[in-house]
């Protein structure tokens, strides 16, 4: 079973700021959310725990599981470029991402999806035929993109519809693990 966890709350979440690679660590509420995850997942033995390199995601993974997270750069947050840290209500968007014609350094959505799908494909291949529990800690964008890996990219391209809420998780199974 794949447990896809979105990091707990940070002050940027609370302030409704864009939070990509310049994010903050968990705040008191975020730590509480991670501790609640630990309680909800207490009966699960995790064989692998992966995380985005962002501190807030690592904190969530490690508090929730008690294990040291394996950091993978492919799970990093979507690069918001110059829109990072701005009030979300003030950012000019193009679809569900900041408009790259307004903000320098915004990651291309195709590149983002390719790196997440690459990670997931590799993880699936390495665990083919095995019964394992894997926790992956990330962000709205990464949890949404992992959801798209299993459910397909929506026609409008808005993968965030598959995102987990702060401090929450969704579960998925690899097709290769479901086969008899």
mmCIF file with all atom_site columns, C-alpha atoms in Angstrom:
data_model
loop_
_atom_site.group_PDB
_atom_site.id
_atom_site.type_symbol
_atom_site.label_atom_id
_atom_site.label_alt_id
_atom_site.label_comp_id
_atom_site.label_asym_id
_atom_site.label_entity_id
_atom_site.label_seq_id
_atom_site.pdbx_PDB_ins_code
_atom_site.Cartn_x
_atom_site.Cartn_y
_atom_site.Cartn_z
_atom_site.occupancy
_atom_site.B_iso_or_equiv
_atom_site.pdbx_formal_charge
_atom_site.auth_seq_id
_atom_site.auth_comp_id
_atom_site.auth_asym_id
_atom_site.auth_atom_id
_atom_site.pdbx_PDB_model_num
ATOM 1   C CA . UNK A 1 1   ? 0.000  0.000   0.000   1.00 0.00 ? 1   UNK A CA 1
ATOM 2   C CA . UNK A 1 2   ? 1.243  3.484   -0.853  1.00 0.00 ? 2   UNK A CA 1
ATOM 3   C CA . UNK A 1 3   ? 0.462  6.189   1.728   1.00 0.00 ? 3   UNK A CA 1
ATOM 4   C CA . UNK A 1 4   ? 0.763  9.646   0.158   1.00 0.00 ? 4   UNK A CA 1
ATOM 5   C CA . UNK A 1 5   ? 1.040  12.251  2.909   1.00 0.00 ? 5   UNK A CA 1
ATOM 6   C CA . UNK A 1 6   ? 0.911  16.006  2.569   1.00 0.00 ? 6   UNK A CA 1
ATOM 7   C CA . UNK A 1 7   ? 3.047  17.853  5.102   1.00 0.00 ? 7   UNK A CA 1
ATOM 8   C CA . UNK A 1 8   ? 1.419  19.512  8.067   1.00 0.00 ? 8   UNK A CA 1
ATOM 9   C CA . UNK A 1 9   ? 0.673  23.207  8.331   1.00 0.00 ? 9   UNK A CA 1
ATOM 10  C CA . UNK A 1 10  ? 3.325  25.917  8.161   1.00 0.00 ? 10  UNK A CA 1
ATOM 11  C CA . UNK A 1 11  ? 2.956  29.639  8.762   1.00 0.00 ? 11  UNK A CA 1
ATOM 12  C CA . UNK A 1 12  ? 2.865  30.162  4.971   1.00 0.00 ? 12  UNK A CA 1
ATOM 13  C CA . UNK A 1 13  ? -0.141 27.825  4.756   1.00 0.00 ? 13  UNK A CA 1
ATOM 14  C CA . UNK A 1 14  ? -1.779 29.737  7.586   1.00 0.00 ? 14  UNK A CA 1
ATOM 15  C CA . UNK A 1 15  ? -1.069 33.072  5.849   1.00 0.00 ? 15  UNK A CA 1
ATOM 16  C CA . UNK A 1 16  ? -2.274 31.661  2.492   1.00 0.00 ? 16  UNK A CA 1
ATOM 17  C CA . UNK A 1 17  ? 1.043  32.298  0.808   1.00 0.00 ? 17  UNK A CA 1
ATOM 18  C CA . UNK A 1 18  ? 2.440  30.408  -2.147  1.00 0.00 ? 18  UNK A CA 1
ATOM 19  C CA . UNK A 1 19  ? 4.835  27.832  -0.733  1.00 0.00 ? 19  UNK A CA 1
ATOM 20  C CA . UNK A 1 20  ? 7.198  26.011  -3.000  1.00 0.00 ? 20  UNK A CA 1
ATOM 21  C CA . UNK A 1 21  ? 10.880 25.496  -2.461  1.00 0.00 ? 21  UNK A CA 1
ATOM 22  C CA . UNK A 1 22  ? 11.248 28.490  -0.125  1.00 0.00 ? 22  UNK A CA 1
ATOM 23  C CA . UNK A 1 23  ? 8.811  27.125  2.415   1.00 0.00 ? 23  UNK A CA 1
ATOM 24  C CA . UNK A 1 24  ? 8.929  27.065  6.168   1.00 0.00 ? 24  UNK A CA 1
ATOM 25  C CA . UNK A 1 25  ? 9.190  24.216  8.680   1.00 0.00 ? 25  UNK A CA 1
ATOM 26  C CA . UNK A 1 26  ? 6.065  22.942  10.414  1.00 0.00 ? 26  UNK A CA 1
ATOM 27  C CA . UNK A 1 27  ? 4.409  25.283  12.878  1.00 0.00 ? 27  UNK A CA 1
ATOM 28  C CA . UNK A 1 28  ? 2.803  24.091  16.142  1.00 0.00 ? 28  UNK A CA 1
ATOM 29  C CA . UNK A 1 29  ? -0.375 23.029  14.309  1.00 0.00 ? 29  UNK A CA 1
ATOM 30  C CA . UNK A 1 30  ? 1.702  21.201  11.665  1.00 0.00 ? 30  UNK A CA 1
ATOM 31  C CA . UNK A 1 31  ? 3.581  19.254  14.331  1.00 0.00 ? 31  UNK A CA 1
ATOM 32  C CA . UNK A 1 32  ? 0.258  18.351  15.936  1.00 0.00 ? 32  UNK A CA 1
ATOM 33  C CA . UNK A 1 33  ? -1.049 17.151  12.548  1.00 0.00 ? 33  UNK A CA 1
ATOM 34  C CA . UNK A 1 34  ? 2.043  14.965  12.081  1.00 0.00 ? 34  UNK A CA 1
ATOM 35  C CA . UNK A 1 35  ? 1.564  13.520  15.560  1.00 0.00 ? 35  UNK A CA 1
ATOM 36  C CA . UNK A 1 36  ? -2.085 12.781  14.720  1.00 0.00 ? 36  UNK A CA 1
ATOM 37  C CA . UNK A 1 37  ? -0.897 11.020  11.556  1.00 0.00 ? 37  UNK A CA 1
ATOM 38  C CA . UNK A 1 38  ? 1.418  8.904   13.691  1.00 0.00 ? 38  UNK A CA 1
ATOM 39  C CA . UNK A 1 39  ? -1.562 7.878   15.803  1.00 0.00 ? 39  UNK A CA 1
ATOM 40  C CA . UNK A 1 40  ? -3.720 7.091   12.747  1.00 0.00 ? 40  UNK A CA 1
ATOM 41  C CA . UNK A 1 41  ? -0.902 5.057   11.153  1.00 0.00 ? 41  UNK A CA 1
ATOM 42  C CA . UNK A 1 42  ? 0.349  3.364   14.332  1.00 0.00 ? 42  UNK A CA 1
ATOM 43  C CA . UNK A 1 43  ? -0.674 -0.122  13.157  1.00 0.00 ? 43  UNK A CA 1
ATOM 44  C CA . UNK A 1 44  ? 1.121  0.185   9.811   1.00 0.00 ? 44  UNK A CA 1
ATOM 45  C CA . UNK A 1 45  ? 4.648  -1.122  9.434   1.00 0.00 ? 45  UNK A CA 1
ATOM 46  C CA . UNK A 1 46  ? 6.391  0.959   6.789   1.00 0.00 ? 46  UNK A CA 1
ATOM 47  C CA . UNK A 1 47  ? 9.022  -0.772  4.712   1.00 0.00 ? 47  UNK A CA 1
ATOM 48  C CA . UNK A 1 48  ? 10.107 2.506   3.096   1.00 0.00 ? 48  UNK A CA 1
ATOM 49  C CA . UNK A 1 49  ? 9.587  6.180   3.981   1.00 0.00 ? 49  UNK A CA 1
ATOM 50  C CA . UNK A 1 50  ? 10.343 8.730   1.264   1.00 0.00 ? 50  UNK A CA 1
ATOM 51  C CA . UNK A 1 51  ? 10.186 12.504  1.397   1.00 0.00 ? 51  UNK A CA 1
ATOM 52  C CA . UNK A 1 52  ? 10.646 15.668  -0.555  1.00 0.00 ? 52  UNK A CA 1
ATOM 53  C CA . UNK A 1 53  ? 13.832 17.470  0.516   1.00 0.00 ? 53  UNK A CA 1
ATOM 54  C CA . UNK A 1 54  ? 11.743 20.302  2.003   1.00 0.00 ? 54  UNK A CA 1
ATOM 55  C CA . UNK A 1 55  ? 12.069 20.403  5.801   1.00 0.00 ? 55  UNK A CA 1
ATOM 56  C CA . UNK A 1 56  ? 8.292  20.470  6.367   1.00 0.00 ? 56  UNK A CA 1
ATOM 57  C CA . UNK A 1 57  ? 7.838  17.242  4.403   1.00 0.00 ? 57  UNK A CA 1
ATOM 58  C CA . UNK A 1 58  ? 10.770 15.512  6.114   1.00 0.00 ? 58  UNK A CA 1
ATOM 59  C CA . UNK A 1 59  ? 9.437  16.541  9.537   1.00 0.00 ? 59  UNK A CA 1
ATOM 60  C CA . UNK A 1 60  ? 5.998  15.166  8.705   1.00 0.00 ? 60  UNK A CA 1
ATOM 61  C CA . UNK A 1 61  ? 7.368  11.843  7.417   1.00 0.00 ? 61  UNK A CA 1
ATOM 62  C CA . UNK A 1 62  ? 9.645  11.316  10.377  1.00 0.00 ? 62  UNK A CA 1
ATOM 63  C CA . UNK A 1 63  ? 7.156  12.354  13.071  1.00 0.00 ? 63  UNK A CA 1
ATOM 64  C CA . UNK A 1 64  ? 4.415  10.233  11.493  1.00 0.00 ? 64  UNK A CA 1
ATOM 65  C CA . UNK A 1 65  ? 6.527  7.087   11.160  1.00 0.00 ? 65  UNK A CA 1
ATOM 66  C CA . UNK A 1 66  ? 9.387  7.391   13.645  1.00 0.00 ? 66  UNK A CA 1
ATOM 67  C CA . UNK A 1 67  ? 11.709 6.399   10.773  1.00 0.00 ? 67  UNK A CA 1
ATOM 68  C CA . UNK A 1 68  ? 14.403 8.352   8.974   1.00 0.00 ? 68  UNK A CA 1
ATOM 69  C CA . UNK A 1 69  ? 13.055 9.482   5.614   1.00 0.00 ? 69  UNK A CA 1
ATOM 70  C CA . UNK A 1 70  ? 14.846 8.736   2.353   1.00 0.00 ? 70  UNK A CA 1
ATOM 71  C CA . UNK A 1 71  ? 15.110 12.078  0.580   1.00 0.00 ? 71  UNK A CA 1
ATOM 72  C CA . UNK A 1 72  ? 14.510 12.120  -3.170  1.00 0.00 ? 72  UNK A CA 1
ATOM 73  C CA . UNK A 1 73  ? 14.886 15.393  -5.082  1.00 0.00 ? 73  UNK A CA 1
ATOM 74  C CA . UNK A 1 74  ? 12.257 14.279  -7.603  1.00 0.00 ? 74  UNK A CA 1
ATOM 75  C CA . UNK A 1 75  ? 9.658  14.693  -4.840  1.00 0.00 ? 75  UNK A CA 1
ATOM 76  C CA . UNK A 1 76  ? 10.563 18.350  -4.303  1.00 0.00 ? 76  UNK A CA 1
ATOM 77  C CA . UNK A 1 77  ? 7.817  20.958  -4.424  1.00 0.00 ? 77  UNK A CA 1
ATOM 78  C CA . UNK A 1 78  ? 6.860  22.554  -7.730  1.00 0.00 ? 78  UNK A CA 1
ATOM 79  C CA . UNK A 1 79  ? 9.255  25.435  -8.344  1.00 0.00 ? 79  UNK A CA 1
ATOM 80  C CA . UNK A 1 80  ? 7.119  28.574  -8.111  1.00 0.00 ? 80  UNK A CA 1
ATOM 81  C CA . UNK A 1 81  ? 10.008 30.836  -9.110  1.00 0.00 ? 81  UNK A CA 1
ATOM 82  C CA . UNK A 1 82  ? 9.445  34.470  -8.193  1.00 0.00 ? 82  UNK A CA 1
ATOM 83  C CA . UNK A 1 83  ? 5.873  33.703  -7.056  1.00 0.00 ? 83  UNK A CA 1
ATOM 84  C CA . UNK A 1 84  ? 7.185  31.709  -4.080  1.00 0.00 ? 84  UNK A CA 1
ATOM 85  C CA . UNK A 1 85  ? 6.180  33.270  -0.722  1.00 0.00 ? 85  UNK A CA 1
ATOM 86  C CA . UNK A 1 86  ? 3.706  35.728  -2.297  1.00 0.00 ? 86  UNK A CA 1
ATOM 87  C CA . UNK A 1 87  ? 0.125  35.955  -1.044  1.00 0.00 ? 87  UNK A CA 1
ATOM 88  C CA . UNK A 1 88  ? -1.801 33.409  -3.115  1.00 0.00 ? 88  UNK A CA 1
ATOM 89  C CA . UNK A 1 89  ? -4.633 35.896  -3.719  1.00 0.00 ? 89  UNK A CA 1
ATOM 90  C CA . UNK A 1 90  ? -2.185 38.332  -5.358  1.00 0.00 ? 90  UNK A CA 1
ATOM 91  C CA . UNK A 1 91  ? -0.467 35.883  -7.744  1.00 0.00 ? 91  UNK A CA 1
ATOM 92  C CA . UNK A 1 92  ? -1.423 35.963  -11.401 1.00 0.00 ? 92  UNK A CA 1
ATOM 93  C CA . UNK A 1 93  ? -2.141 32.356  -12.315 1.00 0.00 ? 93  UNK A CA 1
ATOM 94  C CA . UNK A 1 94  ? -2.196 30.535  -15.605 1.00 0.00 ? 94  UNK A CA 1
ATOM 95  C CA . UNK A 1 95  ? -4.371 27.534  -14.917 1.00 0.00 ? 95  UNK A CA 1
ATOM 96  C CA . UNK A 1 96  ? -3.297 26.141  -11.562 1.00 0.00 ? 96  UNK A CA 1
ATOM 97  C CA . UNK A 1 97  ? 0.301  27.460  -11.633 1.00 0.00 ? 97  UNK A CA 1
ATOM 98  C CA . UNK A 1 98  ? 1.801  30.952  -11.474 1.00 0.00 ? 98  UNK A CA 1
ATOM 99  C CA . UNK A 1 99  ? 1.979  32.586  -14.911 1.00 0.00 ? 99  UNK A CA 1
ATOM 100 C CA . UNK A 1 100 ? 5.536  32.034  -16.171 1.00 0.00 ? 100 UNK A CA 1
ATOM 101 C CA . UNK A 1 101 ? 5.245  35.119  -18.394 1.00 0.00 ? 101 UNK A CA 1
ATOM 102 C CA . UNK A 1 102 ? 4.916  37.209  -15.204 1.00 0.00 ? 102 UNK A CA 1
ATOM 103 C CA . UNK A 1 103 ? 7.184  35.317  -12.765 1.00 0.00 ? 103 UNK A CA 1
ATOM 104 C CA . UNK A 1 104 ? 10.669 34.115  -13.654 1.00 0.00 ? 104 UNK A CA 1
ATOM 105 C CA . UNK A 1 105 ? 11.786 30.625  -12.708 1.00 0.00 ? 105 UNK A CA 1
ATOM 106 C CA . UNK A 1 106 ? 8.398  28.876  -12.693 1.00 0.00 ? 106 UNK A CA 1
ATOM 107 C CA . UNK A 1 107 ? 8.881  25.184  -13.430 1.00 0.00 ? 107 UNK A CA 1
ATOM 108 C CA . UNK A 1 108 ? 7.282  23.736  -16.544 1.00 0.00 ? 108 UNK A CA 1
ATOM 109 C CA . UNK A 1 109 ? 4.339  21.536  -15.592 1.00 0.00 ? 109 UNK A CA 1
ATOM 110 C CA . UNK A 1 110 ? 5.434  18.790  -18.007 1.00 0.00 ? 110 UNK A CA 1
ATOM 111 C CA . UNK A 1 111 ? 8.867  18.660  -16.354 1.00 0.00 ? 111 UNK A CA 1
ATOM 112 C CA . UNK A 1 112 ? 7.266  18.479  -12.913 1.00 0.00 ? 112 UNK A CA 1
ATOM 113 C CA . UNK A 1 113 ? 4.984  15.593  -13.919 1.00 0.00 ? 113 UNK A CA 1
ATOM 114 C CA . UNK A 1 114 ? 7.896  13.774  -15.596 1.00 0.00 ? 114 UNK A CA 1
ATOM 115 C CA . UNK A 1 115 ? 10.029 13.832  -12.433 1.00 0.00 ? 115 UNK A CA 1
ATOM 116 C CA . UNK A 1 116 ? 7.206  12.654  -10.171 1.00 0.00 ? 116 UNK A CA 1
ATOM 117 C CA . UNK A 1 117 ? 6.154  9.942   -12.639 1.00 0.00 ? 117 UNK A CA 1
ATOM 118 C CA . UNK A 1 118 ? 9.816  8.890   -12.973 1.00 0.00 ? 118 UNK A CA 1
ATOM 119 C CA . UNK A 1 119 ? 10.056 8.421   -9.208  1.00 0.00 ? 119 UNK A CA 1
ATOM 120 C CA . UNK A 1 120 ? 6.782  6.510   -9.053  1.00 0.00 ? 120 UNK A CA 1
ATOM 121 C CA . UNK A 1 121 ? 7.654  4.288   -12.018 1.00 0.00 ? 121 UNK A CA 1
ATOM 122 C CA . UNK A 1 122 ? 10.993 3.395   -10.462 1.00 0.00 ? 122 UNK A CA 1
ATOM 123 C CA . UNK A 1 123 ? 9.351  2.713   -7.096  1.00 0.00 ? 123 UNK A CA 1
ATOM 124 C CA . UNK A 1 124 ? 6.749  0.494   -8.736  1.00 0.00 ? 124 UNK A CA 1
ATOM 125 C CA . UNK A 1 125 ? 9.375  -1.461  -10.708 1.00 0.00 ? 125 UNK A CA 1
ATOM 126 C CA . UNK A 1 126 ? 11.526 -2.033  -7.598  1.00 0.00 ? 126 UNK A CA 1
ATOM 127 C CA . UNK A 1 127 ? 8.566  -3.336  -5.613  1.00 0.00 ? 127 UNK A CA 1
ATOM 128 C CA . UNK A 1 128 ? 6.840  -5.411  -8.272  1.00 0.00 ? 128 UNK A CA 1
ATOM 129 C CA . UNK A 1 129 ? 5.190  -8.453  -6.735  1.00 0.00 ? 129 UNK A CA 1
ATOM 130 C CA . UNK A 1 130 ? 6.081  -7.423  -3.179  1.00 0.00 ? 130 UNK A CA 1
ATOM 131 C CA . UNK A 1 131 ? 3.643  -6.640  -0.402  1.00 0.00 ? 131 UNK A CA 1
ATOM 132 C CA . UNK A 1 132 ? 5.095  -3.463  1.078   1.00 0.00 ? 132 UNK A CA 1
ATOM 133 C CA . UNK A 1 133 ? 3.846  -0.358  2.834   1.00 0.00 ? 133 UNK A CA 1
ATOM 134 C CA . UNK A 1 134 ? 5.449  2.826   1.561   1.00 0.00 ? 134 UNK A CA 1
ATOM 135 C CA . UNK A 1 135 ? 4.930  6.332   2.912   1.00 0.00 ? 135 UNK A CA 1
ATOM 136 C CA . UNK A 1 136 ? 5.682  9.266   0.619   1.00 0.00 ? 136 UNK A CA 1
ATOM 137 C CA . UNK A 1 137 ? 5.655  12.738  2.191   1.00 0.00 ? 137 UNK A CA 1
ATOM 138 C CA . UNK A 1 138 ? 5.264  15.759  -0.028  1.00 0.00 ? 138 UNK A CA 1
ATOM 139 C CA . UNK A 1 139 ? 3.233  18.794  -0.913  1.00 0.00 ? 139 UNK A CA 1
ATOM 140 C CA . UNK A 1 140 ? -0.111 19.671  -2.510  1.00 0.00 ? 140 UNK A CA 1
ATOM 141 C CA . UNK A 1 141 ? 1.575  19.491  -5.908  1.00 0.00 ? 141 UNK A CA 1
ATOM 142 C CA . UNK A 1 142 ? 3.437  16.215  -5.313  1.00 0.00 ? 142 UNK A CA 1
ATOM 143 C CA . UNK A 1 143 ? 0.522  14.446  -3.637  1.00 0.00 ? 143 UNK A CA 1
ATOM 144 C CA . UNK A 1 144 ? -1.683 15.624  -6.490  1.00 0.00 ? 144 UNK A CA 1
ATOM 145 C CA . UNK A 1 145 ? 0.776  14.446  -9.132  1.00 0.00 ? 145 UNK A CA 1
ATOM 146 C CA . UNK A 1 146 ? 1.111  11.054  -7.437  1.00 0.00 ? 146 UNK A CA 1
ATOM 147 C CA . UNK A 1 147 ? -2.688 10.848  -7.531  1.00 0.00 ? 147 UNK A CA 1
ATOM 148 C CA . UNK A 1 148 ? -2.478 11.596  -11.265 1.00 0.00 ? 148 UNK A CA 1
ATOM 149 C CA . UNK A 1 149 ? 0.052  8.763   -11.662 1.00 0.00 ? 149 UNK A CA 1
ATOM 150 C CA . UNK A 1 150 ? -2.640 6.357   -10.446 1.00 0.00 ? 150 UNK A CA 1
ATOM 151 C CA . UNK A 1 151 ? -5.772 8.095   -11.809 1.00 0.00 ? 151 UNK A CA 1
ATOM 152 C CA . UNK A 1 152 ? -4.507 9.861   -14.932 1.00 0.00 ? 152 UNK A CA 1
ATOM 153 C CA . UNK A 1 153 ? -3.994 13.548  -15.546 1.00 0.00 ? 153 UNK A CA 1
ATOM 154 C CA . UNK A 1 154 ? -7.371 15.331  -15.632 1.00 0.00 ? 154 UNK A CA 1
ATOM 155 C CA . UNK A 1 155 ? -8.464 16.853  -18.955 1.00 0.00 ? 155 UNK A CA 1
ATOM 156 C CA . UNK A 1 156 ? -7.942 20.364  -17.550 1.00 0.00 ? 156 UNK A CA 1
ATOM 157 C CA . UNK A 1 157 ? -4.460 19.411  -16.274 1.00 0.00 ? 157 UNK A CA 1
ATOM 158 C CA . UNK A 1 158 ? -5.331 20.362  -12.685 1.00 0.00 ? 158 UNK A CA 1
ATOM 159 C CA . UNK A 1 159 ? -3.653 17.572  -10.735 1.00 0.00 ? 159 UNK A CA 1
ATOM 160 C CA . UNK A 1 160 ? -4.224 19.386  -7.433  1.00 0.00 ? 160 UNK A CA 1
ATOM 161 C CA . UNK A 1 161 ? -7.715 17.876  -7.325  1.00 0.00 ? 161 UNK A CA 1
ATOM 162 C CA . UNK A 1 162 ? -5.954 14.673  -6.198  1.00 0.00 ? 162 UNK A CA 1
ATOM 163 C CA . UNK A 1 163 ? -3.965 16.429  -3.440  1.00 0.00 ? 163 UNK A CA 1
ATOM 164 C CA . UNK A 1 164 ? -4.138 15.423  0.172   1.00 0.00 ? 164 UNK A CA 1
ATOM 165 C CA . UNK A 1 165 ? -5.075 18.088  2.717   1.00 0.00 ? 165 UNK A CA 1
ATOM 166 C CA . UNK A 1 166 ? -2.374 19.415  5.068   1.00 0.00 ? 166 UNK A CA 1
ATOM 167 C CA . UNK A 1 167 ? -1.486 16.691  7.546   1.00 0.00 ? 167 UNK A CA 1
ATOM 168 C CA . UNK A 1 168 ? -3.600 14.077  5.784   1.00 0.00 ? 168 UNK A CA 1
ATOM 169 C CA . UNK A 1 169 ? -2.999 11.188  3.413   1.00 0.00 ? 169 UNK A CA 1
ATOM 170 C CA . UNK A 1 170 ? -4.498 9.116   0.617   1.00 0.00 ? 170 UNK A CA 1
ATOM 171 C CA . UNK A 1 171 ? -3.717 5.522   -0.219  1.00 0.00 ? 171 UNK A CA 1
ATOM 172 C CA . UNK A 1 172 ? -3.020 3.854   -3.548  1.00 0.00 ? 172 UNK A CA 1
ATOM 173 C CA . UNK A 1 173 ? -1.861 0.480   -4.781  1.00 0.00 ? 173 UNK A CA 1
ATOM 174 C CA . UNK A 1 174 ? 0.465  -0.260  -7.646  1.00 0.00 ? 174 UNK A CA 1
ATOM 175 C CA . UNK A 1 175 ? -1.218 -2.351  -10.326 1.00 0.00 ? 175 UNK A CA 1
ATOM 176 C CA . UNK A 1 176 ? 1.667  -4.824  -10.083 1.00 0.00 ? 176 UNK A CA 1
ATOM 177 C CA . UNK A 1 177 ? 0.944  -5.275  -6.367  1.00 0.00 ? 177 UNK A CA 1
ATOM 178 C CA . UNK A 1 178 ? -2.749 -5.901  -7.015  1.00 0.00 ? 178 UNK A CA 1
ATOM 179 C CA . UNK A 1 179 ? -2.161 -8.682  -9.534  1.00 0.00 ? 179 UNK A CA 1
ATOM 180 C CA . UNK A 1 180 ? -2.516 -12.230 -8.281  1.00 0.00 ? 180 UNK A CA 1
#
